[in-house]
Short mmCIF file of C-alpha atoms in Angstrom, two decimals:
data_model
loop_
_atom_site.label_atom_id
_atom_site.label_comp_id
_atom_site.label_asym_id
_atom_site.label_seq_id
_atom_site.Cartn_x
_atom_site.Cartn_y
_atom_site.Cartn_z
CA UNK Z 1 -63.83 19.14 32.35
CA UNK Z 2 -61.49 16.39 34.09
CA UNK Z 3 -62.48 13.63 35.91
CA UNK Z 4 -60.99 12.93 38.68
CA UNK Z 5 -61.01 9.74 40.75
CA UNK Z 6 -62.89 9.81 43.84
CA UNK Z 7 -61.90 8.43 47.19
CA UNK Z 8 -63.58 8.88 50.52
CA UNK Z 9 -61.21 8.98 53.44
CA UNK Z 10 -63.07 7.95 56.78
CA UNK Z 11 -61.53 9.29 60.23
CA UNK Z 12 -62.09 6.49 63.17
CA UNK Z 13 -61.00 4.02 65.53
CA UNK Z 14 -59.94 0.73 65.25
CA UNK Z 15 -61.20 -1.71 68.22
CA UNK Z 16 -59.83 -5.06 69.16
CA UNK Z 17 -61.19 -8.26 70.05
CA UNK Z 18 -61.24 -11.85 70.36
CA UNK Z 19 -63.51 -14.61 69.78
CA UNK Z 20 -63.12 -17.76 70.31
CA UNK Z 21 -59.40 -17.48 70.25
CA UNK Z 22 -58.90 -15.54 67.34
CA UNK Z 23 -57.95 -11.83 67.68
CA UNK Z 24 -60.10 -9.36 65.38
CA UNK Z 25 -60.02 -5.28 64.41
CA UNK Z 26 -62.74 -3.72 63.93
CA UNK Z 27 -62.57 0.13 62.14
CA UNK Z 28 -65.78 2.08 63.61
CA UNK Z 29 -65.98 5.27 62.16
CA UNK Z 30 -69.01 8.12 63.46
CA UNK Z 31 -71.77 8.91 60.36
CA UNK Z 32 -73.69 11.84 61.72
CA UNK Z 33 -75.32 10.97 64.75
CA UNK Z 34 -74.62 6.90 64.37
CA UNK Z 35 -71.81 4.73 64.15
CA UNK Z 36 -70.61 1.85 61.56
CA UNK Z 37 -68.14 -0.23 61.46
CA UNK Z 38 -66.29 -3.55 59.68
CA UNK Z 39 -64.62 -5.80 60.41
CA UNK Z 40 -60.60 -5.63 58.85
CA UNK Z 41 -60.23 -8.94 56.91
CA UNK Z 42 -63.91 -10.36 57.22
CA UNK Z 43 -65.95 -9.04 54.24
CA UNK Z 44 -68.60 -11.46 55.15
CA UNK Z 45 -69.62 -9.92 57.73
CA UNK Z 46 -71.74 -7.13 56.97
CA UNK Z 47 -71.58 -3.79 57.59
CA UNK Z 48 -72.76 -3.16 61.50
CA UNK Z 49 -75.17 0.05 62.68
CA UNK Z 50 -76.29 1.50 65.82
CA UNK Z 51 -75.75 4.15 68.14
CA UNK Z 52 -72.77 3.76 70.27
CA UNK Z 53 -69.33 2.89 69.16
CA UNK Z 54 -69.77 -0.35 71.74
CA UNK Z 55 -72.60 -1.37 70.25
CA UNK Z 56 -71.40 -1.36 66.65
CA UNK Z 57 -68.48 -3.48 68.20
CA UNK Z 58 -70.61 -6.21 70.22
CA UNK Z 59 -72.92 -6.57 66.87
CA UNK Z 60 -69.92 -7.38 64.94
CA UNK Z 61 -68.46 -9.76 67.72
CA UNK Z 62 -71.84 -11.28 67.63
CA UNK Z 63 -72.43 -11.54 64.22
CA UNK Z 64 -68.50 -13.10 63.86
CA UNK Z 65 -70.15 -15.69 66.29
CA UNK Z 66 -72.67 -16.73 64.18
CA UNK Z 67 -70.47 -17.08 61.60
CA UNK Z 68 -68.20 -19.31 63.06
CA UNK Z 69 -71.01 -21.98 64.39
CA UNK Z 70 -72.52 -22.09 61.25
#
């Protein structure tokens, strides 16, 4: 049996904002009957959750934020 290498391809949308000044993407992408998204460039911010596309989006702007008065 081969083994092939395995890749997941995920069909979204890529949002943009700023904070602060800075300009950030954001790829949201539907999983069943929620959304997640990432932020492009920022792996430490974590992976975001919720219901709406929006709200993924304002939980990452929020959590970039966070990040950047700590």
């Amino acid at each position: 049996m081969k083994r092939q290498a395995g890749s997941t391809q995920r069909v979204g949308r890529i949002y943009r904002f700023s904070v602060n000044g800075a300009d950030y993407a954001a790829f949201i992408w539907q999983n069943g009957v929620q959304f997640r998204g990432r932020v492009e460039g920022q792996p430490q911010i974590p992976l975001c959750t919720a219901r709406t596309a929006i709200a993924v989006r304002d939980a990452l702007q929020q959590a970039l934020v966070a990040q950047a008065t700590t």
